[in-house]
XYZ file of N, CA, C and O in Angstrom:
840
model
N -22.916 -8.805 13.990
C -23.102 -9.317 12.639
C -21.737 -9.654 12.044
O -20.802 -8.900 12.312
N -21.485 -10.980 11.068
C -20.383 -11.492 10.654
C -20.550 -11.054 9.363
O -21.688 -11.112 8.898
N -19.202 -10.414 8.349
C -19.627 -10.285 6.643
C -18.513 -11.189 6.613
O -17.569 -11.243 7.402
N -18.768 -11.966 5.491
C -17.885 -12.805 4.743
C -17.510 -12.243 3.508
O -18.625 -12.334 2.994
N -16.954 -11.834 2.800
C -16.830 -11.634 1.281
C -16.280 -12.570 0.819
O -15.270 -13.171 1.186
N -17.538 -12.840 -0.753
C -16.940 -13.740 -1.153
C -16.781 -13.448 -2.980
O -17.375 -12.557 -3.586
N -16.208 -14.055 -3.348
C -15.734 -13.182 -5.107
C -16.749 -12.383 -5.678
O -17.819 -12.903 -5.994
N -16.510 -11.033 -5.868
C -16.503 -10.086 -6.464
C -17.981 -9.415 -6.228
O -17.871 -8.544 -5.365
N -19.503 -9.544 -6.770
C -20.053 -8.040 -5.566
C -20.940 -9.412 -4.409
O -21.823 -9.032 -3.640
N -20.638 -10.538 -4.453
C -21.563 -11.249 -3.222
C -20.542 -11.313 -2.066
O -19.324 -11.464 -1.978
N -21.805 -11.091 -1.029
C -21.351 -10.787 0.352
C -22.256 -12.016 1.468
O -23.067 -12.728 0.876
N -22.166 -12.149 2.395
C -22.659 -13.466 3.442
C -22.752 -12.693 4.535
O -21.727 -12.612 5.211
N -23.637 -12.143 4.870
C -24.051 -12.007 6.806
C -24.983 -12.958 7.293
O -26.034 -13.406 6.833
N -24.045 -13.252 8.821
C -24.178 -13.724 9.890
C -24.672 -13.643 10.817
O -23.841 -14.146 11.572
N -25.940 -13.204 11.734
C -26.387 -13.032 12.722
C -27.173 -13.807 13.610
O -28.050 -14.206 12.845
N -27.406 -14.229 14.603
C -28.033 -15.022 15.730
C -28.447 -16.690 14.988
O -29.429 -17.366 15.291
N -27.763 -16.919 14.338
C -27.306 -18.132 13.744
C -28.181 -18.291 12.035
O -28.519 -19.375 11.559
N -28.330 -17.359 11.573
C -29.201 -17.096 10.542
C -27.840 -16.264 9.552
O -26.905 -15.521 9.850
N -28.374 -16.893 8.228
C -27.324 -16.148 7.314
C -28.171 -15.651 6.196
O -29.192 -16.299 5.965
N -27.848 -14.340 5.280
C -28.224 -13.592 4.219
C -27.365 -13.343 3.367
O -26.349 -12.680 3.578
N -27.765 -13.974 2.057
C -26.598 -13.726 0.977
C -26.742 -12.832 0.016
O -27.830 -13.013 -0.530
N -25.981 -11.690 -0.586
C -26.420 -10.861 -1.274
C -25.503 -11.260 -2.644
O -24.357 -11.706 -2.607
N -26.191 -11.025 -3.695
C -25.689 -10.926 -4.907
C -24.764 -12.165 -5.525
O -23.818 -11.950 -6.283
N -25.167 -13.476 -5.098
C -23.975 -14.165 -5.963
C -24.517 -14.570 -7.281
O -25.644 -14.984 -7.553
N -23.017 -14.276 -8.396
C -23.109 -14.727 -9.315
C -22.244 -15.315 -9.963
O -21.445 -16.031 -9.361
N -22.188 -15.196 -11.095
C -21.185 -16.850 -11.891
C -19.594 -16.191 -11.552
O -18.676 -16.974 -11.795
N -19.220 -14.892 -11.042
C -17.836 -14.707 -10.447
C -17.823 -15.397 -9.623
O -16.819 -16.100 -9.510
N -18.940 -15.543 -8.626
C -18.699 -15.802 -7.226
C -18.669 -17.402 -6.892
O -19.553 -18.030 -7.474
N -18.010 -17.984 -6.255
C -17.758 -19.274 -5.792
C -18.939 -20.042 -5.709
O -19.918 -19.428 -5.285
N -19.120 -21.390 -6.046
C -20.831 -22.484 -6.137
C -21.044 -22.770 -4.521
O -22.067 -23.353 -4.163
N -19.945 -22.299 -3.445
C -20.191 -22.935 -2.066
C -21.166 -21.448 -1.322
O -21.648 -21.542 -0.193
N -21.346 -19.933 -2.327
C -21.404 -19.208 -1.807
C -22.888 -19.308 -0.923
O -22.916 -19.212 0.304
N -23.976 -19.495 -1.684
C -25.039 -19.867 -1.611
C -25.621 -20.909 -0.454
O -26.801 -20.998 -0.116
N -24.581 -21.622 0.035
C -24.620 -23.188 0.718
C -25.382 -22.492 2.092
O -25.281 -21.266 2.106
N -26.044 -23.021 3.115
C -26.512 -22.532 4.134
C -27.259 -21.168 4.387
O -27.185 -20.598 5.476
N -28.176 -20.542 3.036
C -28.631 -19.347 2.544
C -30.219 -19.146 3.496
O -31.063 -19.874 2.975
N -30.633 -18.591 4.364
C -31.684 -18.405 4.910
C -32.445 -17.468 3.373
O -32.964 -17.881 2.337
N -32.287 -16.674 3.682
C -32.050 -15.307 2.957
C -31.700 -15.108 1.690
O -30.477 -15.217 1.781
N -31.998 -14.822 0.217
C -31.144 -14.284 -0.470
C -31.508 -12.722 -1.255
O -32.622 -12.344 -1.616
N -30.281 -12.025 -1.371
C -30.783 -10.981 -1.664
C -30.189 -10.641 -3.673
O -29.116 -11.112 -4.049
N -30.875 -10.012 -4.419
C -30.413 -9.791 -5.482
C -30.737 -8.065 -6.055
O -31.867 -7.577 -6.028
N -29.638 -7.402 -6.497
C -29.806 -6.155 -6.607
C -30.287 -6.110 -8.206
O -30.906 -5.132 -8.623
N -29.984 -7.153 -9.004
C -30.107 -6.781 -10.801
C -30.156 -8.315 -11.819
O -29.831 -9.312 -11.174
N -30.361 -8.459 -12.651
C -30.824 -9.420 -13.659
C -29.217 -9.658 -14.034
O -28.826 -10.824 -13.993
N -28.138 -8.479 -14.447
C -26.681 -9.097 -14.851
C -26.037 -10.034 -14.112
O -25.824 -10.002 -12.900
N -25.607 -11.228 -15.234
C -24.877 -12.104 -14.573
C -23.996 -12.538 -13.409
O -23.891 -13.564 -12.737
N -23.273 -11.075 -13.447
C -22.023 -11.282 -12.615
C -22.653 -11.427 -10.700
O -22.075 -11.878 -9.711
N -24.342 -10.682 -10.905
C -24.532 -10.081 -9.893
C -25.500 -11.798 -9.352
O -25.407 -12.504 -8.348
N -26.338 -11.885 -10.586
C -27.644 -13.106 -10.886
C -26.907 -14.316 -11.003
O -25.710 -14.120 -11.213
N -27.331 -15.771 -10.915
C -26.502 -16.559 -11.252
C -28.043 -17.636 -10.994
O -28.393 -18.035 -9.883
N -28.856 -17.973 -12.437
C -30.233 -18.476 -11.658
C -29.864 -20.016 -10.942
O -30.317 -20.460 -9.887
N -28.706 -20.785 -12.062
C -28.553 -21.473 -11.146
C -28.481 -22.149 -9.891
O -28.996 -23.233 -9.616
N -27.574 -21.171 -8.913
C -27.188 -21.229 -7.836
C -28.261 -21.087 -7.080
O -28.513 -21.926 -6.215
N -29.112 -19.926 -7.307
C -30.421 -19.794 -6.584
C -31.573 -20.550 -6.477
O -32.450 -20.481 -5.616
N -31.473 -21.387 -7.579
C -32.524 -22.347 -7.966
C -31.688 -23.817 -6.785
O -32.382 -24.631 -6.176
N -30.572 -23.802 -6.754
C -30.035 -24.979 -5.887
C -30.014 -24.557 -4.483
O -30.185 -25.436 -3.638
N -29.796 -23.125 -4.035
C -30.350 -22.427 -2.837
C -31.770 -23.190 -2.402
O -31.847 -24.194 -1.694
N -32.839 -22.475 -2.992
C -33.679 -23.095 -2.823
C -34.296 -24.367 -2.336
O -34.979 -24.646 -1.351
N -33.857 -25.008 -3.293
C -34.114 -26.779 -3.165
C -32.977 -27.163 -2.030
O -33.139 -28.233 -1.442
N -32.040 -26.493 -1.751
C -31.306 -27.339 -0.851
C -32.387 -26.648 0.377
O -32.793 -27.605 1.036
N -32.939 -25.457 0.869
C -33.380 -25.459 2.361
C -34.492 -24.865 1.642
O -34.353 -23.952 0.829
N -35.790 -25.492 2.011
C -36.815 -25.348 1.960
C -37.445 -24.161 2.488
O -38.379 -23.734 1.809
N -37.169 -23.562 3.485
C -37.182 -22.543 4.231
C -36.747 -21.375 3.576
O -37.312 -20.373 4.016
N -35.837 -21.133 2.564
C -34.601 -20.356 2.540
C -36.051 -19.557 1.216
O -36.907 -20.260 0.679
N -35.935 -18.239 1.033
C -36.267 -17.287 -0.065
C -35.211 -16.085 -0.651
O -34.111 -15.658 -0.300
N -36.072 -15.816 -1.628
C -35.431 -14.249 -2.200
C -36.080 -13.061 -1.962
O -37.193 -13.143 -1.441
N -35.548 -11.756 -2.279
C -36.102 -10.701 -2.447
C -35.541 -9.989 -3.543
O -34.328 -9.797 -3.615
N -36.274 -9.622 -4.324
C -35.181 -9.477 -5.872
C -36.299 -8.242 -6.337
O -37.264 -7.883 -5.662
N -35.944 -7.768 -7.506
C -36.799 -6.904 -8.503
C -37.061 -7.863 -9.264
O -36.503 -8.939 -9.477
N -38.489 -7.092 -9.886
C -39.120 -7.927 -11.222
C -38.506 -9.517 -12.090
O -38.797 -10.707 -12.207
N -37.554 -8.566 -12.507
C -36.827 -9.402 -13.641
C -36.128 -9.968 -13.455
O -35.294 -10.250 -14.315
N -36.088 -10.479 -12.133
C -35.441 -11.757 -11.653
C -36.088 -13.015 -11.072
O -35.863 -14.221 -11.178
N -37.406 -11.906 -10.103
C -38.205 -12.745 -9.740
C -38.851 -13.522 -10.809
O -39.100 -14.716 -10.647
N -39.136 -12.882 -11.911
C -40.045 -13.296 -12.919
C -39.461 -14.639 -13.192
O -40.453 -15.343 -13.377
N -38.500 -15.315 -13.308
C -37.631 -16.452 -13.956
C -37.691 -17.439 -12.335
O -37.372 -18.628 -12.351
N -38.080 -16.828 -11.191
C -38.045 -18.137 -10.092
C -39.207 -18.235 -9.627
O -39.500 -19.316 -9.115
N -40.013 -17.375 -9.650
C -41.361 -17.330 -8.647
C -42.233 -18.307 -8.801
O -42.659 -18.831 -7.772
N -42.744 -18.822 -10.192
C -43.255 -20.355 -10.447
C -42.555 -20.919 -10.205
O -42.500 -20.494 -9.051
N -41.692 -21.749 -10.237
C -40.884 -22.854 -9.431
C -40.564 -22.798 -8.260
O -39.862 -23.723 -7.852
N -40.932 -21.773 -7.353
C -40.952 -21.518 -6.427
C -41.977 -20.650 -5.829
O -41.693 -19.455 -5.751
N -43.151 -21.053 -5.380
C -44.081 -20.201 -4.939
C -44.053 -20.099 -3.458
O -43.750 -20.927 -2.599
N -44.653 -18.229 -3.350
C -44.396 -17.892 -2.253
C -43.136 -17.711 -1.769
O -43.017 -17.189 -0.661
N -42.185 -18.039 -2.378
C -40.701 -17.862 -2.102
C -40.119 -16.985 -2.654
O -39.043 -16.561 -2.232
N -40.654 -16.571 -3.617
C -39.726 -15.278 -4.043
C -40.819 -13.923 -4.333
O -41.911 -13.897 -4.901
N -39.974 -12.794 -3.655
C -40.496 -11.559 -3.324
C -39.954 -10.781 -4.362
O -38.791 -10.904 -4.745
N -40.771 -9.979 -4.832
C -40.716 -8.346 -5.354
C -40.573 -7.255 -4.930
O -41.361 -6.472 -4.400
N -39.314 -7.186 -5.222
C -39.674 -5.614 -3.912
C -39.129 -4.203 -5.478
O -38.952 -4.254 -6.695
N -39.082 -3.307 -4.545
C -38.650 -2.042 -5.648
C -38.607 -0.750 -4.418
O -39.366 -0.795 -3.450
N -37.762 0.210 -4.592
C -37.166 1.482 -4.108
C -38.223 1.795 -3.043
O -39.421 1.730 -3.317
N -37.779 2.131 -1.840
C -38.827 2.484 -0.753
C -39.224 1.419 -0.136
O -39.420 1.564 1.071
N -39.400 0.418 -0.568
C -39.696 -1.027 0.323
C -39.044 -1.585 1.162
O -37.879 -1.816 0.839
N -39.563 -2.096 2.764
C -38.886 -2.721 3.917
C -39.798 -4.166 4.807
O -40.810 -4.388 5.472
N -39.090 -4.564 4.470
C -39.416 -6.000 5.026
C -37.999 -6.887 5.848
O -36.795 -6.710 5.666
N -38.575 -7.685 6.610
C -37.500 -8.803 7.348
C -37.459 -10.261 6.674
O -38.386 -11.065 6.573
N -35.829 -10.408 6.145
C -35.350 -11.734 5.790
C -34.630 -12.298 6.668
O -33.747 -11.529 7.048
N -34.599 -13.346 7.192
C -34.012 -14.372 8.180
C -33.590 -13.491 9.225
O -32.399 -13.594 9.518
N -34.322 -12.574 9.919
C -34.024 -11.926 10.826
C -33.698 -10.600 10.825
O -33.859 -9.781 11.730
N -33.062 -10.399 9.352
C -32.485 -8.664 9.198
C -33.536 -7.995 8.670
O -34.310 -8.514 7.866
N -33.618 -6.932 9.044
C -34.640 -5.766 8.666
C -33.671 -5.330 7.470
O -32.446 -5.334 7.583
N -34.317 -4.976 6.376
C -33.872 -4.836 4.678
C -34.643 -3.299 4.896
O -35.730 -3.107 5.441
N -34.018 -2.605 4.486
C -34.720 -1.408 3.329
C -34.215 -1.133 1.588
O -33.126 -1.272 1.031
N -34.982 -0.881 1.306
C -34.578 -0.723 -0.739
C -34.761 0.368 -0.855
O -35.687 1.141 -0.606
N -33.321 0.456 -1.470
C -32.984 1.788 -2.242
C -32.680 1.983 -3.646
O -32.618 0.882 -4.193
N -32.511 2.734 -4.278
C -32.331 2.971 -5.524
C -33.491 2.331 -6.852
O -34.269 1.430 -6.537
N -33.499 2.889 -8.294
C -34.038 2.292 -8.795
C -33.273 1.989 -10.143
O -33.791 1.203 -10.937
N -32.005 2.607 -10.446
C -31.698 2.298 -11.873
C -30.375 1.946 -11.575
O -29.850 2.174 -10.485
N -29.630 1.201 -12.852
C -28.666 0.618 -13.127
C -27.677 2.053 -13.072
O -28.244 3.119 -13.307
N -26.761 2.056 -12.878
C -25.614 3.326 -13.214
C -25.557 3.215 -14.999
O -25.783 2.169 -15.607
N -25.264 4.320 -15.543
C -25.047 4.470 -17.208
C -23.671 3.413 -16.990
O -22.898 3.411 -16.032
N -23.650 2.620 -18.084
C -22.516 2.170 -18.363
C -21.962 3.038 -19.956
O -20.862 3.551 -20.162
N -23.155 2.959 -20.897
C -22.938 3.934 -22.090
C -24.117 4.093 -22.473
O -25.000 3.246 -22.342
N -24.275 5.391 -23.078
C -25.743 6.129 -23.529
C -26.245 5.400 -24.347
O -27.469 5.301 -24.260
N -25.470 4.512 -25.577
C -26.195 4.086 -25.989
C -27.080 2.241 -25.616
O -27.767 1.385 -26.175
N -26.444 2.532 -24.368
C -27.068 0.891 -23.632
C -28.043 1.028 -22.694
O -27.804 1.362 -21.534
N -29.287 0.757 -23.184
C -30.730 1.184 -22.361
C -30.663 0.839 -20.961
O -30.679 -0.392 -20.959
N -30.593 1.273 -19.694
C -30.398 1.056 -18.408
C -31.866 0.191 -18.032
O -33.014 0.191 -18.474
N -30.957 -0.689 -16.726
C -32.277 -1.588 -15.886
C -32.455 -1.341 -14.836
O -31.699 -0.762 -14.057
N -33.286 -1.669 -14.697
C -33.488 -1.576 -12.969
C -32.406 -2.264 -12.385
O -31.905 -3.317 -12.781
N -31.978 -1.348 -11.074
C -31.376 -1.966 -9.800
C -31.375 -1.886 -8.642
O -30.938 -0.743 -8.513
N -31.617 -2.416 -7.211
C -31.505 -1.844 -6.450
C -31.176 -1.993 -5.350
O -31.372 -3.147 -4.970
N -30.618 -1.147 -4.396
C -29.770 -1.752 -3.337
C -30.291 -1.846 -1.865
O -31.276 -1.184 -1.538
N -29.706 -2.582 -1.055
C -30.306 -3.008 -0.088
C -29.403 -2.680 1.810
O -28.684 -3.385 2.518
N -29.725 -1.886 1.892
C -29.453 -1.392 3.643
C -30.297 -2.706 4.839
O -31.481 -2.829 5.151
N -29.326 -3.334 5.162
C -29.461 -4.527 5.893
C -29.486 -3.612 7.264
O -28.750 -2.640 7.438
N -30.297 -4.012 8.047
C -30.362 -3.712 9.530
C -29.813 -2.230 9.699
O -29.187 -2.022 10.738
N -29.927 -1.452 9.043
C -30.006 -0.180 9.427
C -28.191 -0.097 9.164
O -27.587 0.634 9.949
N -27.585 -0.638 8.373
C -26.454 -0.508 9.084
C -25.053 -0.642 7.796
O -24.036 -0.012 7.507
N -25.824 -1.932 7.294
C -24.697 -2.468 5.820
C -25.602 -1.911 4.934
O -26.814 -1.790 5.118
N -24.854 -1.521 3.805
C -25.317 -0.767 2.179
C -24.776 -1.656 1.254
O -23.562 -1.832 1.355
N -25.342 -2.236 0.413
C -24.998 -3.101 -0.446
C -25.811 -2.150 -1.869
O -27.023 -2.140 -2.083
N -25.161 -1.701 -2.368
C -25.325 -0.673 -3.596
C -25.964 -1.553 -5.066
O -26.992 -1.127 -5.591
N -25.469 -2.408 -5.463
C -25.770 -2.908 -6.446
C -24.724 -2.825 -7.422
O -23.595 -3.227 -7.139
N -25.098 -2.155 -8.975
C -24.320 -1.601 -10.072
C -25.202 0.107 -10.062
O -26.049 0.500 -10.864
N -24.597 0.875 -8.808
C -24.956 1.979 -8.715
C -24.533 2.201 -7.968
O -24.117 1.308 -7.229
N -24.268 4.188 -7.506
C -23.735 4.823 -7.215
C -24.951 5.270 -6.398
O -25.203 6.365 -6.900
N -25.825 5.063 -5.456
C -27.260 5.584 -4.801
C -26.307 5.844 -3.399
O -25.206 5.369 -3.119
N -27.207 6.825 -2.606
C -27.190 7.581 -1.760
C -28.024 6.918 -0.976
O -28.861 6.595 -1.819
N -28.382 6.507 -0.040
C -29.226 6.027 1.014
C -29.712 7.087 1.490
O -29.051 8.090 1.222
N -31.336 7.368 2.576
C -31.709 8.796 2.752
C -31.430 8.430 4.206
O -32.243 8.866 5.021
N -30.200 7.549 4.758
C -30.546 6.555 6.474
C -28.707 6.941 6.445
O -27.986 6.943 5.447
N -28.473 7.119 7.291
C -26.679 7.167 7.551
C -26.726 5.738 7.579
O -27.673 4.990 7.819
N -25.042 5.394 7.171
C -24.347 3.694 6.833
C -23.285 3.629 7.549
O -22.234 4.261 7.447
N -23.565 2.927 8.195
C -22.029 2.631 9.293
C -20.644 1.553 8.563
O -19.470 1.520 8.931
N -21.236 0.847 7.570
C -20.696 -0.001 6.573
C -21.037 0.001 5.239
O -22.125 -0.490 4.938
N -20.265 0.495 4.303
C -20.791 0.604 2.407
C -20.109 -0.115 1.850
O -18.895 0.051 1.731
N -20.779 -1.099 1.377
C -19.715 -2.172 0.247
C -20.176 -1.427 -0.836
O -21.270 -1.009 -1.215
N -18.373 -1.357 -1.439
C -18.223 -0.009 -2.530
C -17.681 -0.781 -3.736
O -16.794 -1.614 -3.921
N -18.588 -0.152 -4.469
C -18.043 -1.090 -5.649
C -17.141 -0.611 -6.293
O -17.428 0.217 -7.157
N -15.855 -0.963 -6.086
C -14.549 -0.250 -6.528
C -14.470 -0.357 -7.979
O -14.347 0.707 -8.586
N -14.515 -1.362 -8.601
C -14.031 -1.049 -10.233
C -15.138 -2.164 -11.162
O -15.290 -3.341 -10.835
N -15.774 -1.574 -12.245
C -16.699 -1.599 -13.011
C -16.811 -1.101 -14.385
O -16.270 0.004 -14.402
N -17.271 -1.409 -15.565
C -17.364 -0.928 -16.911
C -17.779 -0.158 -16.768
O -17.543 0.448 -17.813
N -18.713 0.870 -15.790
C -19.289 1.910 -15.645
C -19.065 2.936 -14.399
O -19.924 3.669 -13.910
N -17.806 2.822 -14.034
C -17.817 3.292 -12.911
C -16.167 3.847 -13.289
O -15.516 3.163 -14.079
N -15.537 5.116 -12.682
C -14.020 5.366 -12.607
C -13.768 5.766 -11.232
O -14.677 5.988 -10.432
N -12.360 5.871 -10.923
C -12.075 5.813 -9.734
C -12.483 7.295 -8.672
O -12.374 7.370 -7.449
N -12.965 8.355 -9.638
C -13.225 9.542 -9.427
C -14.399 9.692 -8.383
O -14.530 10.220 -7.279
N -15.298 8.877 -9.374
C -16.881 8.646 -9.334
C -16.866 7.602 -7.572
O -17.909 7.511 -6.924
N -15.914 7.127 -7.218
C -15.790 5.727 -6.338
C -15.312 6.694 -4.859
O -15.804 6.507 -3.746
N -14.318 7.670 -5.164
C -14.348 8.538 -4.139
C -15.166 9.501 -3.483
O -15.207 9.664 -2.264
N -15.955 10.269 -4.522
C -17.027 11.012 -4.086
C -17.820 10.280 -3.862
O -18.154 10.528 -2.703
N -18.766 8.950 -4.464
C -19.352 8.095 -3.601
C -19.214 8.408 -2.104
O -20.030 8.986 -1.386
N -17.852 7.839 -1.739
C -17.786 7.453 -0.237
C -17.878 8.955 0.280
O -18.404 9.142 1.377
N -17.499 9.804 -0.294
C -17.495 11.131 0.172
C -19.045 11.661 0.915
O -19.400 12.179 1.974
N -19.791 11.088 -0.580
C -21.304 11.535 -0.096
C -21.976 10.677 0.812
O -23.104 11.074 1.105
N -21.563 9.475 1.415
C -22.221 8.384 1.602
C -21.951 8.643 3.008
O -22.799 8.450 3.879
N -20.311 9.250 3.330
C -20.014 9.313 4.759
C -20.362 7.966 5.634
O -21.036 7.903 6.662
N -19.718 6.932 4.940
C -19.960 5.950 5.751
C -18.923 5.258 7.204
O -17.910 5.953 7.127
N -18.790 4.630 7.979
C -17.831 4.281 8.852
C -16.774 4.133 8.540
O -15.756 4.687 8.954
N -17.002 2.836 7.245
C -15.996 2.068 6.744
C -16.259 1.993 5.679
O -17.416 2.297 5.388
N -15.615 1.690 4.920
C -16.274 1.277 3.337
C -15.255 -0.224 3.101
O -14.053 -0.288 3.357
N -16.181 -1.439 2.508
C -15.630 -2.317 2.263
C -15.342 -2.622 0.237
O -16.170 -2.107 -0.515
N -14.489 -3.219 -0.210
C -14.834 -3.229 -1.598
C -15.177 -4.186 -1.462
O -14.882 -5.124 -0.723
N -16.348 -3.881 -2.733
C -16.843 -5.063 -3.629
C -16.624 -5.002 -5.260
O -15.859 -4.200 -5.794
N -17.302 -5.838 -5.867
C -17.298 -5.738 -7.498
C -16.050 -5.448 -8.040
O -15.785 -4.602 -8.893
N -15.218 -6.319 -7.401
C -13.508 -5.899 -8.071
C -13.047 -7.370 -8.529
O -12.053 -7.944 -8.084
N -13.866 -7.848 -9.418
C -13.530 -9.296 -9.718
C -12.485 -8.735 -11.045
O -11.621 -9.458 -11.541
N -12.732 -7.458 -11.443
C -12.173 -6.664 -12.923
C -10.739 -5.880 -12.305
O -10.130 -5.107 -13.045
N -10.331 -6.105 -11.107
C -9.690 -4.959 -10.353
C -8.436 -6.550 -10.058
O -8.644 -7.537 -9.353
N -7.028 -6.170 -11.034
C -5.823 -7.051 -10.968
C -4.894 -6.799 -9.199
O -5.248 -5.791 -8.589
N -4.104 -7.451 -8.704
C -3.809 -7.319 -7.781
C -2.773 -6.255 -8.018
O -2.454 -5.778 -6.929
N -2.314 -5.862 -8.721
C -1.430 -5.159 -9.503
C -2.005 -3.651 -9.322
O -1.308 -2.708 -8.949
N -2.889 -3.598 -9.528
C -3.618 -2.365 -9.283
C -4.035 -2.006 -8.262
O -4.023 -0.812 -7.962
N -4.457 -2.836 -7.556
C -5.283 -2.899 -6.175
C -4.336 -1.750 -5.248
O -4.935 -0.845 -4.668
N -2.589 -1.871 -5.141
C -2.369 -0.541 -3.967
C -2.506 0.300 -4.905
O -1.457 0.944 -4.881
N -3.336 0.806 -5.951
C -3.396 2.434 -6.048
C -4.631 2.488 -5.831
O -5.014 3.325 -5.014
N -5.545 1.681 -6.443
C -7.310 1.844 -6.026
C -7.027 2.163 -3.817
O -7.537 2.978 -3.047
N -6.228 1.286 -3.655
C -6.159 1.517 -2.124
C -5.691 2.965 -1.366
O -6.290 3.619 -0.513
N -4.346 3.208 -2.038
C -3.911 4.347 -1.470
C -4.891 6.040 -2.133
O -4.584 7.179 -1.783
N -6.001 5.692 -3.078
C -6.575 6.936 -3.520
C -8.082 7.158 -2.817
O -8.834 8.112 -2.616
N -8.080 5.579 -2.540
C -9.866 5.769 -2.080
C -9.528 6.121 -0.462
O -9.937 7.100 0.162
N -8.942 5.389 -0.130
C -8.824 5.680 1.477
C -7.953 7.172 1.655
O -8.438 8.069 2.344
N -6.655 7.335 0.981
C -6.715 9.021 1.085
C -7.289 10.009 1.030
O -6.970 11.064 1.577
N -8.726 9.689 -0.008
C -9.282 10.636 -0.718
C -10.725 10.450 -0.589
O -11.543 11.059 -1.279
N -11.125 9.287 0.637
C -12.573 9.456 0.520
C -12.974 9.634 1.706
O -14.188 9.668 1.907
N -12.059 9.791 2.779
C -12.386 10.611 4.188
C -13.221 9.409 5.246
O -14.046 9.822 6.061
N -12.937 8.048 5.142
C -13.497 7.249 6.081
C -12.484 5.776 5.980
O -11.467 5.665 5.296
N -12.831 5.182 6.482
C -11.656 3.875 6.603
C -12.088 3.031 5.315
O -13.272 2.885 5.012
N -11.314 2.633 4.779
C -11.495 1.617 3.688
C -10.607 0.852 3.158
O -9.597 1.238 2.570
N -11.032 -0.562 3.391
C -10.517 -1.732 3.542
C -10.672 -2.680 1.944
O -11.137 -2.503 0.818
N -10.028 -3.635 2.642
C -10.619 -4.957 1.162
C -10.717 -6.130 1.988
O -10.070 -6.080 3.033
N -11.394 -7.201 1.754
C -11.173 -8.381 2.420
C -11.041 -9.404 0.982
O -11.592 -9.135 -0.086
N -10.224 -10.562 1.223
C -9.792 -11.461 0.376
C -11.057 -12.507 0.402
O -11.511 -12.826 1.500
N -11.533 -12.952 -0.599
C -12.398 -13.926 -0.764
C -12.486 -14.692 0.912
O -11.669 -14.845 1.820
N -13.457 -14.928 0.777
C -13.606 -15.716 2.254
C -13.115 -15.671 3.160
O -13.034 -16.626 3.933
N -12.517 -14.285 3.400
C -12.244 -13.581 4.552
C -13.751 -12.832 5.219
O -14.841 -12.563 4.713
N -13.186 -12.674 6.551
C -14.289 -12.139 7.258
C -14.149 -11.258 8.596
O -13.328 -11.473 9.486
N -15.029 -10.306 8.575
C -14.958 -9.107 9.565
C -16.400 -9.496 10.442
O -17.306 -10.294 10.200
N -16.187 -8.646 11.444
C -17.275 -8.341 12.755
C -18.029 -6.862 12.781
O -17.445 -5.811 13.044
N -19.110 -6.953 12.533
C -19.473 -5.563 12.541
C -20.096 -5.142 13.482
O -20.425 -3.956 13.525
């Protein structure tokens, strides 16, 4: 399997000539979407949603669907019938080849007084963890966790014990469109000292082999 990362929490896998895109939104680049079998969406916030792009997904490959929660599907599923799926926590189905399981069901607190949404994240082929805007535990070991390093709701504390509990292979970042390059070697030298597994970054449209 090929990951591409591409700006800030959307990601691109690659397998037996079939691709799955998770999470692009108005951070993430308009080419991200281009050649989309697959798309996956963890939450309704912008950074993550982008209906645009998905709506041009669509219409560009006829073939190509989603798997989203409610309140996303709700805004494509008439204009697209049969193409876009509902799923929610506990649910497993196959998109363009990868076996998906769903995890989690709520947004992480950003502040008490901001009513939380649904979110939820998605374990691709037994193998990649794509979290969402949450801190969830998978009940399946992760050989790969895209970690969402820096967030309005998240501190760097909370980002280590993550990986701590998650015990994953590697951990890749994501959701660091908020994370300056300036900062980036200390987020680096604390998570990988301090979260007991390898952890990397890849630069926009860079890409690894998993």
């Amino acid at each position: 399997m090929k990951l591409t990362k591409k700006s800030h929490a959307c990601v691109r896998l690659e397998k037996d000539g079939r691709t799955l895109v998770l999470d692009p939104g108005t951070f993430t680049e308009e080419d991200a979407v281009l050649g989309a079998d697959a798309l996956l969406v963890t939450h309704e916030h912008p950074d993550h949603f982008d209906e645009g792009r998905l709506r041009a997904a669509l219409e560009a490959n006829a073939a190509a669907e989603i798997w989203t929660l409610r309140s996303v599907a709700d805004r494509l599923s008439a204009a697209f019938p049969g193409r876009v799926h509902t799923v929610g926590h506990g649910d497993a189905f196959t998109a363009a080849g990868f076996d998906v399981q769903v995890h989690g069901e709520l947004h992480a607190v950003i502040h008490p007084d901001i009513p939380r949404i649904t979110n939820v994240g998605y374990l691709v082929d037994g193998t990649v963890f794509h979290p969402g805007d949450a801190l969830t535990v998978p009940d399946h070991p992760v050989d790969t966790l895209l970690l969402p390093v820096m967030a309005p709701w998240n501190k760097i504390s909370e980002v280590i014990d993550y990986v701590r509990e998650v015990k994953p292979r590697r951990a890749y970042d994501i959701h660091d469109a908020l994370l300056t390059d300036l900062a980036r070697p200390i987020y680096d030298r604390q998570i990988g000292g301090l979260g007991g597994t390898h952890h990397a970054r890849l630069a926009s449209g860079a890409s690894a082999e998993l």
